[in-house]
mmCIF file of C-alpha atoms in Angstrom:
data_model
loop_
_atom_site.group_PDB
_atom_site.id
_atom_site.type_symbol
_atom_site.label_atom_id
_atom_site.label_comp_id
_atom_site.label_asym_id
_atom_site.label_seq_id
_atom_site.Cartn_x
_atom_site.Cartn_y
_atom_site.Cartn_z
ATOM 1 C CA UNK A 1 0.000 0.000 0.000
ATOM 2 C CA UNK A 2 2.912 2.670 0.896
ATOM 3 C CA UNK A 3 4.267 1.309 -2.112
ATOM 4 C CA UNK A 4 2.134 2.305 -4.321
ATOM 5 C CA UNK A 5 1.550 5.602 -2.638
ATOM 6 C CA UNK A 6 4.909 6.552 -3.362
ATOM 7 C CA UNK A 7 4.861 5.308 -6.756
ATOM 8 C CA UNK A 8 1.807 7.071 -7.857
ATOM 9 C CA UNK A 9 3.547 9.993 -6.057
ATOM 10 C CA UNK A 10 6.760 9.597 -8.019
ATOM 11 C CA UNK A 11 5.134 9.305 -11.150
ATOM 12 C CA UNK A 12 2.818 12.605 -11.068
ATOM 13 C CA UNK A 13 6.463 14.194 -9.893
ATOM 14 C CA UNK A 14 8.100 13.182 -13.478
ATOM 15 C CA UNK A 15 4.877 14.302 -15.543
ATOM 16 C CA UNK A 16 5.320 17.694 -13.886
ATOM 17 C CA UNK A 17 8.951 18.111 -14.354
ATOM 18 C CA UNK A 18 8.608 16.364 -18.004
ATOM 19 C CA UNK A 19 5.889 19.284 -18.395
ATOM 20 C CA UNK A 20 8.346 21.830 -17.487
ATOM 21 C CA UNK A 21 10.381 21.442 -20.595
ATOM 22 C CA UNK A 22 8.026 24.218 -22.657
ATOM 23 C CA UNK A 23 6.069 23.126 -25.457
ATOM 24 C CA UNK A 24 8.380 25.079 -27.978
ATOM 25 C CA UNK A 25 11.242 22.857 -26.110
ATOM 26 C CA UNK A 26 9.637 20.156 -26.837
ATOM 27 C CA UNK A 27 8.925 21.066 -30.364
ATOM 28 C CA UNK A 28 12.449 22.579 -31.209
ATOM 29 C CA UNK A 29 13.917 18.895 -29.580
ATOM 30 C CA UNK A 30 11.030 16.981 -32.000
ATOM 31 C CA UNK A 31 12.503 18.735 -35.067
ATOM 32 C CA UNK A 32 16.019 18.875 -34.450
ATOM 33 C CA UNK A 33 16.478 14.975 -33.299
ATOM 34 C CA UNK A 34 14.382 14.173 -36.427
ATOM 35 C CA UNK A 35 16.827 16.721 -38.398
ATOM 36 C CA UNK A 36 19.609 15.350 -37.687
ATOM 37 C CA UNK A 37 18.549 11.412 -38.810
ATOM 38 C CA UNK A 38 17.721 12.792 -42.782
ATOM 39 C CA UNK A 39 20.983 15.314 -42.732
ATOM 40 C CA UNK A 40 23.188 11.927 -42.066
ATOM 41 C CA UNK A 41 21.114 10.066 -44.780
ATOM 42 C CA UNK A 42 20.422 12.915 -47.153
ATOM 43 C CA UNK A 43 23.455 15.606 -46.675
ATOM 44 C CA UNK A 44 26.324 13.945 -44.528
ATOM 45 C CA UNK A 45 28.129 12.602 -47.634
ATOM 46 C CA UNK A 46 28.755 15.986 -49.200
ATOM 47 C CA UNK A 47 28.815 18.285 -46.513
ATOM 48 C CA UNK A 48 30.567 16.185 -43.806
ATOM 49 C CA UNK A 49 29.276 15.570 -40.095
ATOM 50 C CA UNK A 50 30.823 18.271 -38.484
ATOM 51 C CA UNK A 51 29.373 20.739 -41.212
ATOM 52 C CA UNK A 52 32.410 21.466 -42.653
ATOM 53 C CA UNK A 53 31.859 20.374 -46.327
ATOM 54 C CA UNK A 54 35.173 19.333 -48.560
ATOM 55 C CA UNK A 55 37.568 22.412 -49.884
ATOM 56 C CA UNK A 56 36.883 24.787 -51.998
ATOM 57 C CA UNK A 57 34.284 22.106 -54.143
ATOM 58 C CA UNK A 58 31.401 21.334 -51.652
ATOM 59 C CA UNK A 59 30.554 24.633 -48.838
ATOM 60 C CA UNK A 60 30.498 24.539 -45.064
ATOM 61 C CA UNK A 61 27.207 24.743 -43.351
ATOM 62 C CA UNK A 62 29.105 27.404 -40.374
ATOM 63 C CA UNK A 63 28.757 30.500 -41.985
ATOM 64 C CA UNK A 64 25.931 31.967 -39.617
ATOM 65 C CA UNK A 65 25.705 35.113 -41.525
ATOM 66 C CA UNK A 66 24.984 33.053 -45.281
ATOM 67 C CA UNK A 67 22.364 31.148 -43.317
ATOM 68 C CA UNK A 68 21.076 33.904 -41.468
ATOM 69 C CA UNK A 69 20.397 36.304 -44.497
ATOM 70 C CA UNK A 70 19.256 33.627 -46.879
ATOM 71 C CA UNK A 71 16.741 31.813 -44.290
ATOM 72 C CA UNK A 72 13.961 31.921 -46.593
ATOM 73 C CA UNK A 73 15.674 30.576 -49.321
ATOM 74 C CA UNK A 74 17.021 27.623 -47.751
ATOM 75 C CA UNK A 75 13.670 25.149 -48.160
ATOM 76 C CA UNK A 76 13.811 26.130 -51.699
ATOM 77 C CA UNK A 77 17.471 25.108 -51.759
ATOM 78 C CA UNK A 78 16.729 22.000 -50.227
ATOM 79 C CA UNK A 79 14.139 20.961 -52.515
ATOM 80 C CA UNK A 80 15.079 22.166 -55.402
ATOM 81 C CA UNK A 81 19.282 21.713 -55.475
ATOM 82 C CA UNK A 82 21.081 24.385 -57.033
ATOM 83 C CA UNK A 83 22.239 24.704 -60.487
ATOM 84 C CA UNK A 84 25.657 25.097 -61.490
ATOM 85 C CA UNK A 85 25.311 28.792 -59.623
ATOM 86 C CA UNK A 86 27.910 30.459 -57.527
ATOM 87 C CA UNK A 87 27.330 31.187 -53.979
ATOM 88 C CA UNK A 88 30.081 33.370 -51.894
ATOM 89 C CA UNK A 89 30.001 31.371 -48.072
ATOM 90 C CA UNK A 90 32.119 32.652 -45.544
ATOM 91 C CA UNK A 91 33.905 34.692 -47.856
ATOM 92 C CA UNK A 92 34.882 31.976 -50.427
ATOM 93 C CA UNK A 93 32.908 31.215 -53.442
ATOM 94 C CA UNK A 94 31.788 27.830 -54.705
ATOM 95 C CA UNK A 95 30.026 26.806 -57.809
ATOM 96 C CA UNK A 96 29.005 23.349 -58.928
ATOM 97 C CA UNK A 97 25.554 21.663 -58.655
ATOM 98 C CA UNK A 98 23.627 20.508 -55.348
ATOM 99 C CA UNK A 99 20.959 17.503 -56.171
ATOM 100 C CA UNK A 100 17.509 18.025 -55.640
ATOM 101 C CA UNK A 101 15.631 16.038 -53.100
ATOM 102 C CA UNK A 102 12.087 14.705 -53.258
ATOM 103 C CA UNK A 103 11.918 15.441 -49.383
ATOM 104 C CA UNK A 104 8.024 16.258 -47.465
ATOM 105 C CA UNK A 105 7.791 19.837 -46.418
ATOM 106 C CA UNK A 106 7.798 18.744 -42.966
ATOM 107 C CA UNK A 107 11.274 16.827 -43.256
ATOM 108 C CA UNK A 108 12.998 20.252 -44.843
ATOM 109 C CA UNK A 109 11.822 21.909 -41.843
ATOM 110 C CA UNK A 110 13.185 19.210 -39.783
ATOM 111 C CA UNK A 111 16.673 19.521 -41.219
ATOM 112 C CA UNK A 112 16.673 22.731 -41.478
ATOM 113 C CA UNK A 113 16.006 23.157 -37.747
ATOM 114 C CA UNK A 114 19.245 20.593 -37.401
ATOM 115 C CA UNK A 115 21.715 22.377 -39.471
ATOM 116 C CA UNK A 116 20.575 26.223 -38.092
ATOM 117 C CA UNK A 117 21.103 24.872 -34.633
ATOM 118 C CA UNK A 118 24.555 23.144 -35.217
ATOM 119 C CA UNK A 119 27.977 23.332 -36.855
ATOM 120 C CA UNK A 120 27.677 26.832 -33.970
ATOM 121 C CA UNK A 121 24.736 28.538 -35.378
ATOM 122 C CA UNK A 122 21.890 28.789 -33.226
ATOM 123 C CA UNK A 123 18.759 29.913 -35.012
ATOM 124 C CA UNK A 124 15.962 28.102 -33.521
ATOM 125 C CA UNK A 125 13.139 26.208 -34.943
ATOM 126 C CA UNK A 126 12.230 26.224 -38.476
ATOM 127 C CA UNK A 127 8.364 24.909 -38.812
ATOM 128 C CA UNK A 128 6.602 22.876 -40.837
ATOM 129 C CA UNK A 129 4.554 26.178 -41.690
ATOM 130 C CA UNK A 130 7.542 28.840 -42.564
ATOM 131 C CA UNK A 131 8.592 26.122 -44.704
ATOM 132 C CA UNK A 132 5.131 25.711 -46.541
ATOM 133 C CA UNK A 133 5.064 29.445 -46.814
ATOM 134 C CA UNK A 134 9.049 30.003 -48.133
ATOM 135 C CA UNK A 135 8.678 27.015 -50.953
ATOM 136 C CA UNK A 136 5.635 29.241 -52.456
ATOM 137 C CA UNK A 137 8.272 31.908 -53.007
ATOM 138 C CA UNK A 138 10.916 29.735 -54.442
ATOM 139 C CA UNK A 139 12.531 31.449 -57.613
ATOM 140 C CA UNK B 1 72.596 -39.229 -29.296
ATOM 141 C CA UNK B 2 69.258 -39.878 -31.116
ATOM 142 C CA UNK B 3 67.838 -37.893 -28.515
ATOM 143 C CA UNK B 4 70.382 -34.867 -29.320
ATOM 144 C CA UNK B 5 69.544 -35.217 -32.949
ATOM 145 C CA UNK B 6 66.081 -35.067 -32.670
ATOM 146 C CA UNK B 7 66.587 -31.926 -30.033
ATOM 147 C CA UNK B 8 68.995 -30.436 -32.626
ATOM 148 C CA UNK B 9 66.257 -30.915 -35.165
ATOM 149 C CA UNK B 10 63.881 -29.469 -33.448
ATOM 150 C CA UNK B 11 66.480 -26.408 -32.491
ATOM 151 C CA UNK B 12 67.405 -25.615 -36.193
ATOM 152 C CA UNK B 13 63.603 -25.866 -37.134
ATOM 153 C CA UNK B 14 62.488 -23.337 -34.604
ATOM 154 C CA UNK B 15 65.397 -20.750 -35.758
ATOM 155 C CA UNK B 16 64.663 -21.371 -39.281
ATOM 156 C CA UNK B 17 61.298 -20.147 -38.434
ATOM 157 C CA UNK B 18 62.114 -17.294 -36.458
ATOM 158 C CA UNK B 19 64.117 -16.081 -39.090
ATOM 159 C CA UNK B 20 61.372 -16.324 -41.640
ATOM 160 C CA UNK B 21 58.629 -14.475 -39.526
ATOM 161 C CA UNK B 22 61.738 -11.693 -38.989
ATOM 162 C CA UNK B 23 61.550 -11.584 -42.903
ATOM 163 C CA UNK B 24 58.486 -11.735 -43.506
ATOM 164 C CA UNK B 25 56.750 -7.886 -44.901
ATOM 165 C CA UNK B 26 54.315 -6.507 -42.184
ATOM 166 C CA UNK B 27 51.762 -5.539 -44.541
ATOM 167 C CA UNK B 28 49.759 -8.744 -46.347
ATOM 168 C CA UNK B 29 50.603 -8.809 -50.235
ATOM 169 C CA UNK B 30 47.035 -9.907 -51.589
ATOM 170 C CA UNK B 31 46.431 -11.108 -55.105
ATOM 171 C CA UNK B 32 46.415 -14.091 -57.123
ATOM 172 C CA UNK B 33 50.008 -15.811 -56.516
ATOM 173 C CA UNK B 34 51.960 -18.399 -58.578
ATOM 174 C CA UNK B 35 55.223 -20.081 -58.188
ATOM 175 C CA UNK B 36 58.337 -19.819 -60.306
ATOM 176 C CA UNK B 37 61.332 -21.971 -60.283
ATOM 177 C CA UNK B 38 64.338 -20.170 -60.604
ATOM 178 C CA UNK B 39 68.087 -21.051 -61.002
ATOM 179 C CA UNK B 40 70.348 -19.416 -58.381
ATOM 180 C CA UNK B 41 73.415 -20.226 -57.934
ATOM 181 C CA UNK B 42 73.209 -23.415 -59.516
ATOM 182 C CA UNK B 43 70.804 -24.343 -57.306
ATOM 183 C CA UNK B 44 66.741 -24.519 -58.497
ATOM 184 C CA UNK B 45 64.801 -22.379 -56.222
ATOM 185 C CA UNK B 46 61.307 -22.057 -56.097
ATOM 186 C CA UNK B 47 59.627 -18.596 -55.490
ATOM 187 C CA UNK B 48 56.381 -17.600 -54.864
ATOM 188 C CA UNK B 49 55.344 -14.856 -57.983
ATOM 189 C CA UNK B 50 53.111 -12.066 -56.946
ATOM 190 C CA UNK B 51 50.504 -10.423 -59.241
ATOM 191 C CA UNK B 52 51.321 -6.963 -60.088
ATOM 192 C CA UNK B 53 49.863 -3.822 -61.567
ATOM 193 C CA UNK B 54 50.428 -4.366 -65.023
ATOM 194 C CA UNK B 55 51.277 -1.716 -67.665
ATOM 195 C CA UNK B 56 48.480 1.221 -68.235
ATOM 196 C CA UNK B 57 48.597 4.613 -69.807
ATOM 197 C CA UNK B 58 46.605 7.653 -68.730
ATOM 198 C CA UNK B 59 45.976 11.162 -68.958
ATOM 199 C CA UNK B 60 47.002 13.260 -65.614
ATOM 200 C CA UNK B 61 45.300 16.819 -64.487
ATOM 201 C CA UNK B 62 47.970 18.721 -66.051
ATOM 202 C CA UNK B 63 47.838 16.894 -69.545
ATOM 203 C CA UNK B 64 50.740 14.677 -68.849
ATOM 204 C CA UNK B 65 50.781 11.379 -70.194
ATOM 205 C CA UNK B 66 51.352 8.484 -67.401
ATOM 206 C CA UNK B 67 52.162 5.125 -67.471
ATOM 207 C CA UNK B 68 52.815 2.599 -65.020
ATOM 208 C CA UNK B 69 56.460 3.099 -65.461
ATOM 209 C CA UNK B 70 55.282 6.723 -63.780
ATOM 210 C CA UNK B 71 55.055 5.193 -60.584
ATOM 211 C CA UNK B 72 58.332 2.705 -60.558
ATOM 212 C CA UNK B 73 60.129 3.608 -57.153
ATOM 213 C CA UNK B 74 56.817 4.793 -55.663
ATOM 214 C CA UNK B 75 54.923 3.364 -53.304
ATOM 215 C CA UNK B 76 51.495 4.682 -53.779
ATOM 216 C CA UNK B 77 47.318 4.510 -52.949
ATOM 217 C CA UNK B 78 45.153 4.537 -55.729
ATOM 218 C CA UNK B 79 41.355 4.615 -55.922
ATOM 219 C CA UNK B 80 38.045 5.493 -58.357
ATOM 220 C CA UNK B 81 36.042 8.370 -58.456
ATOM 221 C CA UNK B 82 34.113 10.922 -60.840
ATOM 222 C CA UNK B 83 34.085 14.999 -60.357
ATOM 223 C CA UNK B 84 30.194 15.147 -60.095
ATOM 224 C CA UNK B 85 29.399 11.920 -58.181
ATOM 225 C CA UNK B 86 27.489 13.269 -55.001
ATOM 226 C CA UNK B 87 27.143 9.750 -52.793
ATOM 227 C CA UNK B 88 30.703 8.534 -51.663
ATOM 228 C CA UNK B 89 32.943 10.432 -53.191
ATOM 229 C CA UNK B 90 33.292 13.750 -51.237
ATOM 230 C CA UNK B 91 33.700 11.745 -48.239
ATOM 231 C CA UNK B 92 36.395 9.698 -49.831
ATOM 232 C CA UNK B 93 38.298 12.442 -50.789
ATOM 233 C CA UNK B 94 37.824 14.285 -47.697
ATOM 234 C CA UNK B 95 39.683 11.191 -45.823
ATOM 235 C CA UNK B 96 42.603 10.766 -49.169
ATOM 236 C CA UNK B 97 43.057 14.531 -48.251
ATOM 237 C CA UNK B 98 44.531 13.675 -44.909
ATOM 238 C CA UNK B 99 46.451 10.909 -46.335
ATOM 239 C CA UNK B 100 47.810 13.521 -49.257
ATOM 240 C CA UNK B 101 48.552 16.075 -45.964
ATOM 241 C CA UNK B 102 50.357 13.126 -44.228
ATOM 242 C CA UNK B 103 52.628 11.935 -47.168
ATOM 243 C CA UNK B 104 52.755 14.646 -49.791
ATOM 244 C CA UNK B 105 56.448 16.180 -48.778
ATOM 245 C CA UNK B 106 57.821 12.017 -48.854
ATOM 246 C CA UNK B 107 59.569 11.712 -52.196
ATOM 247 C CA UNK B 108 59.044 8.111 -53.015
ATOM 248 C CA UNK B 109 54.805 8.344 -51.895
ATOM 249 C CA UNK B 110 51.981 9.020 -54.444
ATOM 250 C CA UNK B 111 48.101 8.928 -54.754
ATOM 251 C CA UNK B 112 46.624 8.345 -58.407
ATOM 252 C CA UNK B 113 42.516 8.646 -58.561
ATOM 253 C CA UNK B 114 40.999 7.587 -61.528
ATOM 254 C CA UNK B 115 38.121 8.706 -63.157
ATOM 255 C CA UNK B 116 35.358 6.385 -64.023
ATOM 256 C CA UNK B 117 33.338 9.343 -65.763
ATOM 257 C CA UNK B 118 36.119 10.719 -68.636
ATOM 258 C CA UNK B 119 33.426 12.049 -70.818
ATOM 259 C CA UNK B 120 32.595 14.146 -68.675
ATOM 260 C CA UNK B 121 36.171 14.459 -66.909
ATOM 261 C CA UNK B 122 38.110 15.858 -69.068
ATOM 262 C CA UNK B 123 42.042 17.092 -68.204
ATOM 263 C CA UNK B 124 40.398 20.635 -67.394
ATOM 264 C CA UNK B 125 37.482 19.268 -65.250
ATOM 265 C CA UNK B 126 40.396 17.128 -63.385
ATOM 266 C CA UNK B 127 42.407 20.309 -62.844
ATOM 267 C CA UNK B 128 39.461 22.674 -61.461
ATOM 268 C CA UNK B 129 38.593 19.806 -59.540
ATOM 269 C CA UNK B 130 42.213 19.666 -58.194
ATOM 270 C CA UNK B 131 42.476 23.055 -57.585
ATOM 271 C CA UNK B 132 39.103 23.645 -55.532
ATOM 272 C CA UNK B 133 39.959 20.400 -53.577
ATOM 273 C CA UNK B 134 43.141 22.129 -52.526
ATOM 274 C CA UNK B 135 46.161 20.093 -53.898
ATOM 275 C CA UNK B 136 48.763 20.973 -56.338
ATOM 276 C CA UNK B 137 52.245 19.548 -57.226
ATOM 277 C CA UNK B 138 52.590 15.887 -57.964
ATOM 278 C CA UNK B 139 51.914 13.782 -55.400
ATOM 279 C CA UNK B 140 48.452 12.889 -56.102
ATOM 280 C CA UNK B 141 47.401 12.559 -59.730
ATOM 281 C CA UNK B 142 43.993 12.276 -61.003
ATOM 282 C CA UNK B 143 44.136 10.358 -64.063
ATOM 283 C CA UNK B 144 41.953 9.971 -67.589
ATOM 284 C CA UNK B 145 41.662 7.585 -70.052
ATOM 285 C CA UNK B 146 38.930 4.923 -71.576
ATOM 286 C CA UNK B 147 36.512 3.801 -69.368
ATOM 287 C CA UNK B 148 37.108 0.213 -70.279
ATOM 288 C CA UNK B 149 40.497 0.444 -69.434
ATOM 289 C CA UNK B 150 40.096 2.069 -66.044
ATOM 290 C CA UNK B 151 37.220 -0.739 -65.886
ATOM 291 C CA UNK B 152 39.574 -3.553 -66.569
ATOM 292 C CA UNK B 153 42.178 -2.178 -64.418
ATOM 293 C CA UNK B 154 40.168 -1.387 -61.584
ATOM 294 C CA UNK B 155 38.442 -5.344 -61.527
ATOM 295 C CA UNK B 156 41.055 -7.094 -62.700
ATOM 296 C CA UNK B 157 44.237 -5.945 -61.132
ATOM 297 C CA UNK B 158 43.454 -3.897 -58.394
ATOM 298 C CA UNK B 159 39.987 -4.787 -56.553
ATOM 299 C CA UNK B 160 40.575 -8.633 -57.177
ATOM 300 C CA UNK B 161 40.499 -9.518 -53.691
ATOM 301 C CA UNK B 162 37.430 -7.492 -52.771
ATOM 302 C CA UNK B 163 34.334 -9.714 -52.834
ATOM 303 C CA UNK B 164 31.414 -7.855 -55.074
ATOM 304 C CA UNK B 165 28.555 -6.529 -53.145
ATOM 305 C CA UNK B 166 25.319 -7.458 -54.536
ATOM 306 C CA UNK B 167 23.156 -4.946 -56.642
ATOM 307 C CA UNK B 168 25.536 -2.383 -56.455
ATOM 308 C CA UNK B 169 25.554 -0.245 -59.904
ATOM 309 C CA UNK B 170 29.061 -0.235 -61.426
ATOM 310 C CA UNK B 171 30.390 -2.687 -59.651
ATOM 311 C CA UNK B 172 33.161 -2.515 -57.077
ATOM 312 C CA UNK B 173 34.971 -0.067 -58.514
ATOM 313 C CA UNK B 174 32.743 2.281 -57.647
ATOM 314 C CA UNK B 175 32.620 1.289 -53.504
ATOM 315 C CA UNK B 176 35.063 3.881 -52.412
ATOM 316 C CA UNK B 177 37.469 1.633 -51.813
ATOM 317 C CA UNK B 178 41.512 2.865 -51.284
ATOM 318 C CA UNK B 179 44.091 0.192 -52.760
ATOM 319 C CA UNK B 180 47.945 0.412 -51.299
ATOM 320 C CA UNK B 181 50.195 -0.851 -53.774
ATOM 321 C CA UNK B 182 54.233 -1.366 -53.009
ATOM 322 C CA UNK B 183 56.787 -0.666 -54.786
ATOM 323 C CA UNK B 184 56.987 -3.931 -56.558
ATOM 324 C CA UNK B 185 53.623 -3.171 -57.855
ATOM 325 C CA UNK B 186 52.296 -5.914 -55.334
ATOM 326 C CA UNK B 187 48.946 -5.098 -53.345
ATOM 327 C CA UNK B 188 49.364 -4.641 -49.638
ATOM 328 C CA UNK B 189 46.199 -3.162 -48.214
ATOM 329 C CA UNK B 190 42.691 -2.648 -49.401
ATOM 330 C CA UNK B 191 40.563 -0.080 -47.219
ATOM 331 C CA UNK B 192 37.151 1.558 -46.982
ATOM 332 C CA UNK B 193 37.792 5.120 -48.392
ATOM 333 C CA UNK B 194 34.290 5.931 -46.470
ATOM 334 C CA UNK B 195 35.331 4.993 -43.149
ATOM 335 C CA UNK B 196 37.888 7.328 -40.996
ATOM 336 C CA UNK B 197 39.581 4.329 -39.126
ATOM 337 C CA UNK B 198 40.184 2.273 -41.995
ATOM 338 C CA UNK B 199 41.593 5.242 -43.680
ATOM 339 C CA UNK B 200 43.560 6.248 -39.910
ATOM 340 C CA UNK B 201 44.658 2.295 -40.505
ATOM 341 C CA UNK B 202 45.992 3.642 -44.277
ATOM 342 C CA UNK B 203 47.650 6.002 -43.061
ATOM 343 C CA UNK B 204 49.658 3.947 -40.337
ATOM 344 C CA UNK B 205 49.832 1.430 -42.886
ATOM 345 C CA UNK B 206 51.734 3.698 -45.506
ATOM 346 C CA UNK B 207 54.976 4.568 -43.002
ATOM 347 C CA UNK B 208 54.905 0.587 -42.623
ATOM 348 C CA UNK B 209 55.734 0.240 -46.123
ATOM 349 C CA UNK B 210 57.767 2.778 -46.543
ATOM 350 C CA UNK B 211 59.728 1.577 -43.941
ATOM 351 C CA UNK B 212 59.913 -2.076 -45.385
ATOM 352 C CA UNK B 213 63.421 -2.449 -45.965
ATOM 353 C CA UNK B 214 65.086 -5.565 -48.501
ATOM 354 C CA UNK B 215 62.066 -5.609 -50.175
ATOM 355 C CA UNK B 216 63.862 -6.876 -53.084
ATOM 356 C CA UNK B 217 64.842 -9.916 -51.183
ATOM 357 C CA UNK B 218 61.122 -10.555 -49.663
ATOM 358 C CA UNK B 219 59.713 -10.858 -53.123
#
């Protein structure tokens, strides 16, 4: 019987301190985790775990200011690859061709969230919804 | 005094082993072998023949012409790749990088990557591609020529003892993997090109045979 008091007691304790992680915590954690399983399927090869991408052929994901002032392009750039453009990232420029993927807007946002919130940038969550909205603006 | 014999015997066979394993090459030599029975010294001898690389021609990044005699003296790593393959091939060359950082002041060391795309490859895509990957000199060629013949090469002579996957497209040449080849032109190491400790194992493996000494007398 005291037994089961203090479980019951114990378990009511974890749900409140689980439910002190805020719901945008819990979000952020839901799309970064699930981020970071498609960027080692889908981006790892080319652009290396720590972010760092290969030379002067393949860009680094680190440059907080390129990902800063091209936010809403990214989903675009995810879905849609880019074509034999150049692109000037952290002061050195790269040309060459990024695939295409056929990922859901929902995954995008996913790694998106991942690679804004790693390498050392820290931009927070990307949603499912900015994502929608960006890709109807994609050039 | 049989007893002593026998104990003598068995004396002389363990040093005649000992002396072999102190012989022996670190490194594996892989390969399909043969034996040849030589005359030395009046004596017929017979020695265990080693496949080699055989004779190939190819097109370098700087439009120089090289042939297996290119290498003689050398030992060296060679692997396959194209400029605009986006699966394994960034992450191979991200890992031959730090062998080419490692080795590329050693005068006798060399890294040769051969393209399986030349149509696309050409000696001015190779050279871009060398200079936006960051290397220069001539310690690690990237070399052009027919596709067969890279084919050939690649299955016959240097990926022989890798076992083929199943259902992967172009075969095993295209499985990133990083062949170490003496300077007798014998194989000595095969290694994942994808995966950072076989490559760390390359690149421990590399000073190894440098540092094999007589290895004249071992073949």
């Amino acid at each position: 019987m005291k037994l089961r008091v203090i479980g019951t007691v114990m378990l009511l304790l974890s749900v409140i301190i689980a439910s002190c992680q805020s719901e945008e915590q819990q979000e952020f954690q839901r799309y970064y985790n699930g981020g970071k399983i498609i960027y080692e399927q889908r981006c790892q090869n080319c652009h290396s775990a720590k972010g760092e991408g290969l030379s002067n052929l393949i860009p680094p994901l680190t440059d907080a200011g390129y990902l800063k002032s091209n936010k809403a392009a990214l989903a675009c750039i995810v879905k849609y690859g880019i074509k034999e453009t150049i692109i000037t990232v952290n002061g050195k420029s790269y040309e060459g061709a990024m695939p295409a993927t056929d990922l859901a807007p929902v995954d995008i946002a996913k790694v998106l969230t991942y690679v804004t919130n790693s390498f050392g940038n820290k931009m927070g969550v990307i949603t499912s919804e900015q994502v929608d909205k960006d890709l109807l603006k994609c050039k | 005094m049989k007893k002593l014999t026998g104990a003598l015997f068995i004396v002389l066979l363990y040093t005649a082993c000992k002396f072999n394993a102190a012989d022996t090459p670190k490194l594996p030599i892989y390969g399909n072998r043969d034996t040849a029975s030589n005359v030395v010294n009046g004596k017929t001898v017979i020695d265990s023949v080693y496949q080699t690389i055989p004779a190939f021609k190819f097109i370098n990044q700087y439009g120089d012409s090289i042939t297996n005699k290119s290498l003689n003296g050398y030992v060296y790593v060679a692997d396959f790749f194209f400029t605009t393959c986006p699966s394994i091939c960034p992450i191979m060359h991200r890992n031959m990088l730090k062998v080419y950082n490692d080795y590329k002041n050693v005068s006798d060391f060399k890294i040769i990557s051969h393209t399986i795309d030349p149509k696309h490859d050409s000696v001015a895509v190779l050279k871009k591609y060398a200079d936006k990957l960051g290397i220069s000199g001539n310690s690690w060629w990237l070399l052009q020529g027919k596709k067969e013949e890279t084919y050939q090469l690649g299955e016959k002579n240097y990926l022989v003892a890798v076992k083929e996957d199943s259902g992967t497209p172009g075969g095993y040449v295209h499985q990133g993997w990083f062949v170490l080849i003496d300077k007798q032109k014998r194989i000595r190491g095969y290694y994942d090109g994808t995966d950072e400790k076989q490559v760390d194992k390359l690149r421990a493996d590399i000073k190894t045979l440098l540092a094999e000494t007589n290895t004249n007398i071992a073949q």
